[in-house]
CSV table of C-alpha atoms in Angstrom, one decimal:
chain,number,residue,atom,x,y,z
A,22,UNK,CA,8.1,-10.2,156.9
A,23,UNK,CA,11.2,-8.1,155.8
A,24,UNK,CA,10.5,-6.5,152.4
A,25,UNK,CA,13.6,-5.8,150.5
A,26,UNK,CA,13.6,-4.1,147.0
A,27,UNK,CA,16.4,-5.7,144.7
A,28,UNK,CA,14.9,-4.3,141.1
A,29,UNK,CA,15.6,-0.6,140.9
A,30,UNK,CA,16.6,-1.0,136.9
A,31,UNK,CA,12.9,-1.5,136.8
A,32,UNK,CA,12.5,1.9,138.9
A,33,UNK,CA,13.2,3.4,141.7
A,34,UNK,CA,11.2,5.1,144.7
A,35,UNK,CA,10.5,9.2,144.5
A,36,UNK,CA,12.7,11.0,146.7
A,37,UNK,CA,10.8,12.9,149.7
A,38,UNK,CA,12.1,16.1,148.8
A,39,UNK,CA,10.8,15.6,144.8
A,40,UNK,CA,7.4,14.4,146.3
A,41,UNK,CA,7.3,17.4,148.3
A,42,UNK,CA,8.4,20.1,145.7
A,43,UNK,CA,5.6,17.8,143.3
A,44,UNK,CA,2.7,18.4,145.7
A,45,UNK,CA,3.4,21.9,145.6
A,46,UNK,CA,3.0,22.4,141.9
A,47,UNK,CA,-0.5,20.3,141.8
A,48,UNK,CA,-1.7,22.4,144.7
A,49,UNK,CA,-0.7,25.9,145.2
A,50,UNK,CA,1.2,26.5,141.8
A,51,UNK,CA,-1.1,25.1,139.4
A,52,UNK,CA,-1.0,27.5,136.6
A,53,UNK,CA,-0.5,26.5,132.7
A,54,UNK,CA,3.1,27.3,132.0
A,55,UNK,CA,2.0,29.0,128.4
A,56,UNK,CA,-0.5,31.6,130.8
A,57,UNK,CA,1.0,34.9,130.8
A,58,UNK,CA,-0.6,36.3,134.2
A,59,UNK,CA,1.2,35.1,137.6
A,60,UNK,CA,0.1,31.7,137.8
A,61,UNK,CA,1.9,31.0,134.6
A,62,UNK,CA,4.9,32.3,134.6
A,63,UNK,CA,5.6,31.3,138.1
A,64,UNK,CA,4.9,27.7,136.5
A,65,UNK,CA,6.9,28.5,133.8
A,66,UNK,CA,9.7,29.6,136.0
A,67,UNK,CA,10.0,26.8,137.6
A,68,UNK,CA,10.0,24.4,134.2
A,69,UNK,CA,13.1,26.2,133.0
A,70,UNK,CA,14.6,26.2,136.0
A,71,UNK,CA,14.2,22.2,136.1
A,72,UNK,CA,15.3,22.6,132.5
A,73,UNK,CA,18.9,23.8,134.0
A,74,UNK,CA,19.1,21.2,136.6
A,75,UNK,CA,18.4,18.3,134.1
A,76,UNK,CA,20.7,19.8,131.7
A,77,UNK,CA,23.9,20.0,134.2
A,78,UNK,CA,23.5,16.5,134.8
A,79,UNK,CA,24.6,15.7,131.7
A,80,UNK,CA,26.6,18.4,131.0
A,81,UNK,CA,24.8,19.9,127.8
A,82,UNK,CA,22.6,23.7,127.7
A,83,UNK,CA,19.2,24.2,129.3
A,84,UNK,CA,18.1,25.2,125.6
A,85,UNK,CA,19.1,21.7,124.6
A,86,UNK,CA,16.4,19.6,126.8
A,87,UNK,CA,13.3,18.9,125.6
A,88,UNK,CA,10.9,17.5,128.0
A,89,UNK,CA,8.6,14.1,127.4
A,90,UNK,CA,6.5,11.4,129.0
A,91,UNK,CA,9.6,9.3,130.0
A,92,UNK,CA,12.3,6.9,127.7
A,93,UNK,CA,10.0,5.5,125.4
A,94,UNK,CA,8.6,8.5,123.7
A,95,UNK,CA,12.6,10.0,123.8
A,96,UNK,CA,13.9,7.1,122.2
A,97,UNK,CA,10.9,7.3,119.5
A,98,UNK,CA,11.0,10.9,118.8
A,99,UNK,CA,15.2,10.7,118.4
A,100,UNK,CA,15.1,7.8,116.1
A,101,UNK,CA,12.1,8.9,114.3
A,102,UNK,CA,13.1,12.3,114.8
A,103,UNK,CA,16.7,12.1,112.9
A,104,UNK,CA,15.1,9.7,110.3
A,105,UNK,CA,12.5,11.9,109.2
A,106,UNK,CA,14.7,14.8,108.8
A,107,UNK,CA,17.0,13.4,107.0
A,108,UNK,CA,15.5,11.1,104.1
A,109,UNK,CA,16.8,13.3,101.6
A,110,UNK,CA,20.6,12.1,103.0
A,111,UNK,CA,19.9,8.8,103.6
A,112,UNK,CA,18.0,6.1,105.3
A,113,UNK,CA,20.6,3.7,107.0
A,114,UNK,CA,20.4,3.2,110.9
A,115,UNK,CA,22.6,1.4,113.0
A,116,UNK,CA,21.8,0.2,116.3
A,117,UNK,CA,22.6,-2.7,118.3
A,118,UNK,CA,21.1,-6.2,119.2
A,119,UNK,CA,20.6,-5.5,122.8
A,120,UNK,CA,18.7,-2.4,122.9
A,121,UNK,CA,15.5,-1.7,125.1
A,122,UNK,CA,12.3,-2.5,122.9
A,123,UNK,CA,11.4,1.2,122.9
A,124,UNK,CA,14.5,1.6,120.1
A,125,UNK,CA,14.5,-2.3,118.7
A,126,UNK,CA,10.7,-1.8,117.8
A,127,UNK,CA,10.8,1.9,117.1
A,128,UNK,CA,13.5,0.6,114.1
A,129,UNK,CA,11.6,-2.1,113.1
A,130,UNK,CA,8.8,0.3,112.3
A,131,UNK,CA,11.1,2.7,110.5
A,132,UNK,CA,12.2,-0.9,108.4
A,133,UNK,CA,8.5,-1.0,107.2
A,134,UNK,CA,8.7,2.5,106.1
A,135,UNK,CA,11.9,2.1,104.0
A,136,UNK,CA,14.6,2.6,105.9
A,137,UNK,CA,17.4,-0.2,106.6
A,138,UNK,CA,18.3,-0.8,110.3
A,139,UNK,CA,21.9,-2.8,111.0
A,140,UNK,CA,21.6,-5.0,114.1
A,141,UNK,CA,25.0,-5.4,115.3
A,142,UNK,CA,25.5,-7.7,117.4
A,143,UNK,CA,27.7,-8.1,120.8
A,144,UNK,CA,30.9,-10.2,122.2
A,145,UNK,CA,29.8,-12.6,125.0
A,146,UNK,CA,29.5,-9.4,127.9
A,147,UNK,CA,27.1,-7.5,125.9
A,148,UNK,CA,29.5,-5.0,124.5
A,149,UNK,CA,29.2,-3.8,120.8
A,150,UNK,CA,32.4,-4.2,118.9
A,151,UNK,CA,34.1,-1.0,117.6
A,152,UNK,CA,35.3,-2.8,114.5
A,153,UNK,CA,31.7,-4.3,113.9
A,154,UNK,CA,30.6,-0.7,114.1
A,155,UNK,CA,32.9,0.6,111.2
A,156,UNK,CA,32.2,-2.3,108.7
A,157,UNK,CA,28.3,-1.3,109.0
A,158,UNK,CA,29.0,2.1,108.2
A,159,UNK,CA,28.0,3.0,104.5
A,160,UNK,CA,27.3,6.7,102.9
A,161,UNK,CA,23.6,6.2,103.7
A,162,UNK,CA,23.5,6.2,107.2
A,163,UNK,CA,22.5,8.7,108.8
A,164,UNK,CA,22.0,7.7,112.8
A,165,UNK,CA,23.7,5.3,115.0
A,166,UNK,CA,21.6,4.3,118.4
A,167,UNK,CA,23.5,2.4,121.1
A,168,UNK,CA,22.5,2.5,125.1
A,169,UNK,CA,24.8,3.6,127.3
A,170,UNK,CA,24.2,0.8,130.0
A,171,UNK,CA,22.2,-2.4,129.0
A,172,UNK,CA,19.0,-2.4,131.6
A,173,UNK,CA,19.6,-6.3,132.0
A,174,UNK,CA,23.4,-6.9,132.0
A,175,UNK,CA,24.4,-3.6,133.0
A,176,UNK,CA,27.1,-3.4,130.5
A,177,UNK,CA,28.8,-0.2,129.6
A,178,UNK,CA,29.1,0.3,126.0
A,179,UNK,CA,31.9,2.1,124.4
A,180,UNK,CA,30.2,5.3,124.0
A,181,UNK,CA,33.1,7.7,123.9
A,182,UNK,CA,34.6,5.6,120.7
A,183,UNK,CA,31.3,5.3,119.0
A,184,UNK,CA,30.7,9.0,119.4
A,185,UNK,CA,34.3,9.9,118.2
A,186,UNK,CA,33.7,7.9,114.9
A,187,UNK,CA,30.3,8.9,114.4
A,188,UNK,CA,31.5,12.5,114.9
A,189,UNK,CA,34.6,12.0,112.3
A,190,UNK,CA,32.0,10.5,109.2
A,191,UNK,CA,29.1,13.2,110.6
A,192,UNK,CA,26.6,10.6,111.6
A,193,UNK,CA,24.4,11.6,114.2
A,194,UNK,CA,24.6,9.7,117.1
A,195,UNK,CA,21.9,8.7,119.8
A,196,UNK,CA,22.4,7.1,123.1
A,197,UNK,CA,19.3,5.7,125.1
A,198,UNK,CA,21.0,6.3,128.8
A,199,UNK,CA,17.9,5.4,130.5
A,200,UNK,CA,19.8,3.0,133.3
A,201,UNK,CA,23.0,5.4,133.3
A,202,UNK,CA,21.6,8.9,133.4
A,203,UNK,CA,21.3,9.5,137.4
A,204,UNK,CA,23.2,6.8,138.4
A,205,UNK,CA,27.0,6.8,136.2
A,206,UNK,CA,28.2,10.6,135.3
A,207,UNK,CA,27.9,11.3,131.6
A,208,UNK,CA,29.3,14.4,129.9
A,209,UNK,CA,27.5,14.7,126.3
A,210,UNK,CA,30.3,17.0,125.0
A,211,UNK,CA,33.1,14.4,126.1
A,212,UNK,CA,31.2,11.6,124.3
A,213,UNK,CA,30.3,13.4,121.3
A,214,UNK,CA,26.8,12.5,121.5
A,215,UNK,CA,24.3,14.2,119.4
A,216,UNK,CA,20.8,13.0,121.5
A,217,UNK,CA,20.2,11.4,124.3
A,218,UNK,CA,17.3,9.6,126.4
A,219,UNK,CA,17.1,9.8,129.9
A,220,UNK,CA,13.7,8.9,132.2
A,221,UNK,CA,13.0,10.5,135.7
A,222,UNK,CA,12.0,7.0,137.2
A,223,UNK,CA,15.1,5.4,137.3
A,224,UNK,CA,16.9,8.0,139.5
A,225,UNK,CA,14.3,8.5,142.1
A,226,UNK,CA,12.4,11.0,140.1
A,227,UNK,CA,8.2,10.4,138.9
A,228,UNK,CA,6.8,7.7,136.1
A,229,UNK,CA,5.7,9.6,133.0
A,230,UNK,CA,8.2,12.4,133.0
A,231,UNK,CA,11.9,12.1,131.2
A,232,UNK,CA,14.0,14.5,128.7
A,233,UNK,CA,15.2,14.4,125.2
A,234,UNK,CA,18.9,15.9,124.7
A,235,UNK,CA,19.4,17.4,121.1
A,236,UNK,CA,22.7,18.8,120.5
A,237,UNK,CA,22.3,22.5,119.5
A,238,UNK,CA,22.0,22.6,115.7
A,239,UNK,CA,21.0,19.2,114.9
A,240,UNK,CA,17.6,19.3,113.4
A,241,UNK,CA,15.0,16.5,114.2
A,242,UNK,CA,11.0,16.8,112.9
A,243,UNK,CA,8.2,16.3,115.4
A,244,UNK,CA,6.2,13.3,115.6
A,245,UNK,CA,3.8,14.9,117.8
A,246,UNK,CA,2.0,18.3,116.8
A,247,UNK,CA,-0.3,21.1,118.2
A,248,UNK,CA,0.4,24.0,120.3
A,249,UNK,CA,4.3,24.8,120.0
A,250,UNK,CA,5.1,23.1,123.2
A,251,UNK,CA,8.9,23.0,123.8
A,252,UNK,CA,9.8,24.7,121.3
A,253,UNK,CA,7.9,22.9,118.5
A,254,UNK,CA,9.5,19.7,119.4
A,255,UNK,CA,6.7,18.4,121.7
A,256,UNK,CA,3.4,19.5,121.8
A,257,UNK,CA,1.0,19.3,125.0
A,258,UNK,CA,0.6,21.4,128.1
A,259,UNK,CA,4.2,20.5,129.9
A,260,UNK,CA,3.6,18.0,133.0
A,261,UNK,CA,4.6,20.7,135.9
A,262,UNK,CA,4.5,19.0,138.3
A,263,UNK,CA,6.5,16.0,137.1
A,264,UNK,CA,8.9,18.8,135.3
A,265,UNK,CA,10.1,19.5,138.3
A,266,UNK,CA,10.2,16.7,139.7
A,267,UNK,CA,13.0,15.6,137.4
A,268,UNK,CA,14.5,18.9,137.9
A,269,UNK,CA,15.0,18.1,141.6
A,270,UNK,CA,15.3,14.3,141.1
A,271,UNK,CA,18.6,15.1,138.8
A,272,UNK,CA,20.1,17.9,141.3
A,273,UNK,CA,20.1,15.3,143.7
A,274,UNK,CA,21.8,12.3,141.8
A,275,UNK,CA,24.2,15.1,140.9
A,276,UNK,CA,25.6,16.1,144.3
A,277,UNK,CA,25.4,12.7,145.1
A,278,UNK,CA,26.5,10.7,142.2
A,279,UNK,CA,30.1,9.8,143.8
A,280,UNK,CA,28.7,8.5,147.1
A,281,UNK,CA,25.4,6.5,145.8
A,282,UNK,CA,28.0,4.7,143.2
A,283,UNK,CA,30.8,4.0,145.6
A,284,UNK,CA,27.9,2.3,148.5
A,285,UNK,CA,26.0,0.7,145.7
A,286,UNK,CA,29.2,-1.0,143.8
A,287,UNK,CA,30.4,-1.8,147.2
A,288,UNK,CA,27.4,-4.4,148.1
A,289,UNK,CA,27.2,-5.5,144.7
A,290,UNK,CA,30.4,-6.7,144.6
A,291,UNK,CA,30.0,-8.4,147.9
A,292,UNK,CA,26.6,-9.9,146.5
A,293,UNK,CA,28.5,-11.1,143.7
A,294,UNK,CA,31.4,-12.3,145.2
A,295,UNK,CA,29.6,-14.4,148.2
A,296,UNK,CA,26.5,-15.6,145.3
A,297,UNK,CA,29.7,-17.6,143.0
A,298,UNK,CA,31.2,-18.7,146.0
A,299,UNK,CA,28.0,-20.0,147.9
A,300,UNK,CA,26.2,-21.6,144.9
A,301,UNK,CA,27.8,-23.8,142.2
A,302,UNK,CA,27.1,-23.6,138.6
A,303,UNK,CA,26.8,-20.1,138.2
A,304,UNK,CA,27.2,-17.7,135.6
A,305,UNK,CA,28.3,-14.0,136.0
A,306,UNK,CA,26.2,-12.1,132.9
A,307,UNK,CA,27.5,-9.1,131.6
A,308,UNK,CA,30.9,-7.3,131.4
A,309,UNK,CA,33.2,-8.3,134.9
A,310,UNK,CA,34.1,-4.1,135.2
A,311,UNK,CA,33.1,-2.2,132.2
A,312,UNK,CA,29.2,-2.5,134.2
A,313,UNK,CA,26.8,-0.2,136.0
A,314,UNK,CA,27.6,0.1,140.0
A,315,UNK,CA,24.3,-1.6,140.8
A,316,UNK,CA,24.0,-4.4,138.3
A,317,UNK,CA,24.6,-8.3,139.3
A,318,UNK,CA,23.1,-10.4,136.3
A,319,UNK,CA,23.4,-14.5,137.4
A,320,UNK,CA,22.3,-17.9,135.6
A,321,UNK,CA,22.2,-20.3,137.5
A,322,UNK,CA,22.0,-23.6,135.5
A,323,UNK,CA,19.2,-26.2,136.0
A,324,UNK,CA,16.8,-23.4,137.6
A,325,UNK,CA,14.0,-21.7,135.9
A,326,UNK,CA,14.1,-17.1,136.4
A,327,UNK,CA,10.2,-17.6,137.2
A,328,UNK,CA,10.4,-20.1,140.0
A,329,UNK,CA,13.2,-18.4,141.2
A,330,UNK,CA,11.5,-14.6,140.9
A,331,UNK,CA,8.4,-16.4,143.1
A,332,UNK,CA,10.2,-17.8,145.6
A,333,UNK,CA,12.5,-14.8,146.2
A,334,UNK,CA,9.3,-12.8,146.4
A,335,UNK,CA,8.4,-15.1,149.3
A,336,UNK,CA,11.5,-14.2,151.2
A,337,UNK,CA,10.3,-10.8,150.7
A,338,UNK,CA,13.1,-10.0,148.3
A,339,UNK,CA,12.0,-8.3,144.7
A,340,UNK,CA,14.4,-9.4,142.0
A,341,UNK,CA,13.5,-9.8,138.3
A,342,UNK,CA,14.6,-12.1,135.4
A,343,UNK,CA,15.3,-9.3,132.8
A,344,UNK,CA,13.4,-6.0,132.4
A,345,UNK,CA,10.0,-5.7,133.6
A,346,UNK,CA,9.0,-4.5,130.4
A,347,UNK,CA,9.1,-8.1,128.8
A,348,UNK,CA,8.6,-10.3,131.9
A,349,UNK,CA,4.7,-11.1,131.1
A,350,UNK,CA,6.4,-13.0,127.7
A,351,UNK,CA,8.1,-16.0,128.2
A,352,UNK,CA,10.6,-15.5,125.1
A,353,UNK,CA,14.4,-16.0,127.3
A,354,UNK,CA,15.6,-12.5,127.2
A,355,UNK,CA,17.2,-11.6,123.9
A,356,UNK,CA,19.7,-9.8,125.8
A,357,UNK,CA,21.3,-13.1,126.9
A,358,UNK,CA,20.6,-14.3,123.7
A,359,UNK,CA,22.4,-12.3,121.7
A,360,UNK,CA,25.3,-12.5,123.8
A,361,UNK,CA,25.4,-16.4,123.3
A,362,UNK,CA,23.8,-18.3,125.9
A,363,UNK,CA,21.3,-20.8,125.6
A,364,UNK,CA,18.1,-20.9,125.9
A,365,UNK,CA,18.1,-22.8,129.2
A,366,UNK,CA,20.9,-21.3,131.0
A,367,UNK,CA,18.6,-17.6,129.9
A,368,UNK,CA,15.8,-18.9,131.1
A,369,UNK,CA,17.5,-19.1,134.6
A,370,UNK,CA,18.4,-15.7,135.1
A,371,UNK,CA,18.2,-12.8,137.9
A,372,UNK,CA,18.8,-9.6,137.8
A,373,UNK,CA,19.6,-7.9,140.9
A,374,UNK,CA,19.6,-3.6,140.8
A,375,UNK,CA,20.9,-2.2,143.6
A,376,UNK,CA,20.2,1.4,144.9
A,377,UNK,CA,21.2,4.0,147.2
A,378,UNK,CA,18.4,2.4,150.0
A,379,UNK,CA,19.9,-0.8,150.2
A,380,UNK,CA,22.2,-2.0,153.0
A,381,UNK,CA,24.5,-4.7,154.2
A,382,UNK,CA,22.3,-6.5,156.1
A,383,UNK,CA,19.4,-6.6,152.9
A,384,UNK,CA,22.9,-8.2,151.1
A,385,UNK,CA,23.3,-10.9,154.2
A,386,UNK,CA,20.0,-11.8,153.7
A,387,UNK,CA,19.7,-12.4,150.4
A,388,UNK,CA,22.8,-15.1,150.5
A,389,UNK,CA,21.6,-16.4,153.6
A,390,UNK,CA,18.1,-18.0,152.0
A,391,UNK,CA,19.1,-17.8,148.5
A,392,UNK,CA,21.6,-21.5,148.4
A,393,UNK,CA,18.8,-23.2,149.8
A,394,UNK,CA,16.3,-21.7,147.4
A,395,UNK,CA,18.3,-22.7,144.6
A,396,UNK,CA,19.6,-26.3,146.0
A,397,UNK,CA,15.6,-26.7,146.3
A,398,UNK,CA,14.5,-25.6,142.5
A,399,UNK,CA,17.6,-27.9,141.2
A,400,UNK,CA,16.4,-31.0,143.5
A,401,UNK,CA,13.0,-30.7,141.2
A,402,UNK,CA,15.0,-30.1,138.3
A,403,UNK,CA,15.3,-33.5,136.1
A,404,UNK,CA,18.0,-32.0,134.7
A,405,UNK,CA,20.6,-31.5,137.9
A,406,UNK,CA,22.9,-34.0,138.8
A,407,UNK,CA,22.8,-36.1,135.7
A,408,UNK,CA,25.7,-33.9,133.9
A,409,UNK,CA,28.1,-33.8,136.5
A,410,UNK,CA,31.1,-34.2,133.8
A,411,UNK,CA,29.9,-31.9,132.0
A,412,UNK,CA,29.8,-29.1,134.7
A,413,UNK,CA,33.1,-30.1,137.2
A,414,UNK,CA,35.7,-28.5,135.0
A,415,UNK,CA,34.2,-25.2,133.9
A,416,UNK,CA,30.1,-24.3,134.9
A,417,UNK,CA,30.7,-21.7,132.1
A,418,UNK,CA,32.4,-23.7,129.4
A,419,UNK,CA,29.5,-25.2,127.8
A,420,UNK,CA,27.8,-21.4,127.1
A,421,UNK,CA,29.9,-20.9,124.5
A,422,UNK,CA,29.3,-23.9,122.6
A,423,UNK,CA,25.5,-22.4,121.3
């Protein structure tokens, strides 16, 4: 059976040429960056050189990338980072309701320390409002957090906006651009941002290895300590070999941003297109254009995302029902619900994330067996078919109504 891979906001498969340039640096150029004989500084040489590459991505300096074990520990040590430095200025954070876990729960600790978090919340496409974003503002905060691209919706936030008014009150401001960094071009000087999160495994680069961007001159305290490691900001012996993995893995999506984005938007919007015209009831999640290239978000109403994930895995065809992080709870994602929908039309969502691998035919495939996996989940459904009023004049119209 045909196996097709429909979930690359979950991650994505290591490019050759960074599993090559890896194996190199486990085997032959194994030394400890901080030795000073050859070993080392050939190692080291080739972490600052993967310091450069990660660094043009996003257009900021090589000395403003500090190296981690992936999003999670970025997001932490920015949030953390900026809060800890500045208590003596204040202790308001602002963030948003549809963040990854990894800055919702990193906040939520930071609450039981003292510090006041403002959730804002999102219009029905997942996108923060600018004028929600003002009112919050007060002369004790001191860090706003909002992702760049939602890693279930795929919605774009307003990042150049939020980065102009957080620049104008001099409020630090932190992006998590874990599904964007790699995949959508980001320039950190255009969008004002201060720090930034980006993770290796989403762009065809190794688990366990991402980067930290701290705009020179802002001033963020450890939260893990020993030997001076990146420059005080993160101690441990650097991962070289995933280092440069990420180097390579970002000079790559770099010469090839425009033509990965252009193929991948051009069979999602096919996938999209043919999936509300072949199936009825269906819900587009997620902003119609301000959204990342490979992103299609559905509900389909009267099916349940497990069922569905199962018998799409079947077919051969891995999808997911939100992020991977939260699929072994069976909470509806609060993604969907805090953009409005109800908790049965959340509970009967896929996410589809396209990459660079996929083709036209993996697209045919998918709406060739996916109306009669769905016509089959609603025929058990109690629910299908005794609404019909309900749903004829708009399938969306009673989302709004929660």
């Amino acid at each position: 059976m045909k196996r097709i891979y429909f979930d690359h906001s979950a991650t994505t498969p290591v490019d050759p040429e960074v599993a090559k340039l890896m194996t190199e640096y486990m085997l032959d150029k194994f030394g400890n960056p901080s030795s000073i004989h050859a070993y080392g500084r050939e190692a080291r040489k080739a972490v600052e050189e993967a310091r450069e590459k990660v660094a043009a991505l996003i257009g900021a300096n090589a000395n403003e990338i500090f190296f981690t074990s992936g999003g999670t520990e970025s997001d932490n040590l920015a949030i953390k980072g900026i809060a800890y430095a500045n208590r003596k200025r204040g202790n308001h954070i602002i963030t948003s309701a549809i963040e990854h876990h990894a800055v919702l729960h990193t906040c939520e600790y930071l609450e039981k320390q003292g510090y006041l978090v403002t959730y804002l919340p999102v219009d029905e496409y997942g996108m923060v409002r600018i004028e929600d974003l003002k009112k919050a503002i007060t002369d004790k905060t001191i860090l706003i957090s909002i992702m760049f691209a939602n890693n279930e919706v795929g919605t774009i936030q307003p990042i150049k906006e939020i980065g102009q008014i957080a620049r104008e009150k001099g409020i630090y401001f932190h992006t998590d651009a874990v599904q964007a960094a790699g995949n959508y071009p980001i320039d950190v000087k255009e969008y004002n941002i201060d720090l930034l999160t980006l993770s290796g495994h989403k762009f065809h680069g190794p688990k366990g290895i991402g980067a930290l961007y701290v705009r020179r001159g802002v001033r963020i305290e450890a939260i893990q300590h020993g030997g001076g490691h990146e420059r005080n900001m993160r101690a441990g012996t650097e991962n070289v070999p995933g280092i440069v993995g990420l180097g390579k893995a970002a000079e790559i999506a770099k010469n090839e941003m425009a033509q990965k984005m252009a193929h991948i938007q051009r069979l999602r919007d096919k996938l999209i297109r043919e999936t509300m015209a072949k199936i009825p009831h269906v819900k587009l999640n997620g902003h119609p254009t301000q959204r990342m290239p490979g992103n299609a978000n559905f509900s389909f109403h009267y099916v349940e995302g497990e069922s569905l994930l199962l018998n799409l895995d079947l077919k051969g065809i891995a999808a997911s029902s939100g992020s991977a992080c939260t699929s072994g709870s069976l909470d509806p994602s609060h993604v969907l619900l805090a953009m409005g929908l109800s908790h049965e039309v959340a509970h009967g969502s896929l996410r589809i994330s396209l990459g660079r691998g996929n083709t036209e035919e993996e697209v045919d495939y998918f709406l060739a067996v996916m109306p009669e996996i769905i016509e089959r989940l609603r025929s058990m459904s109690p629910l299908y078919g005794k609404q019909p009023a309900a749903m004829s004049s708009n399938p969306c119209s009673h989302c709004h109504h929660h």
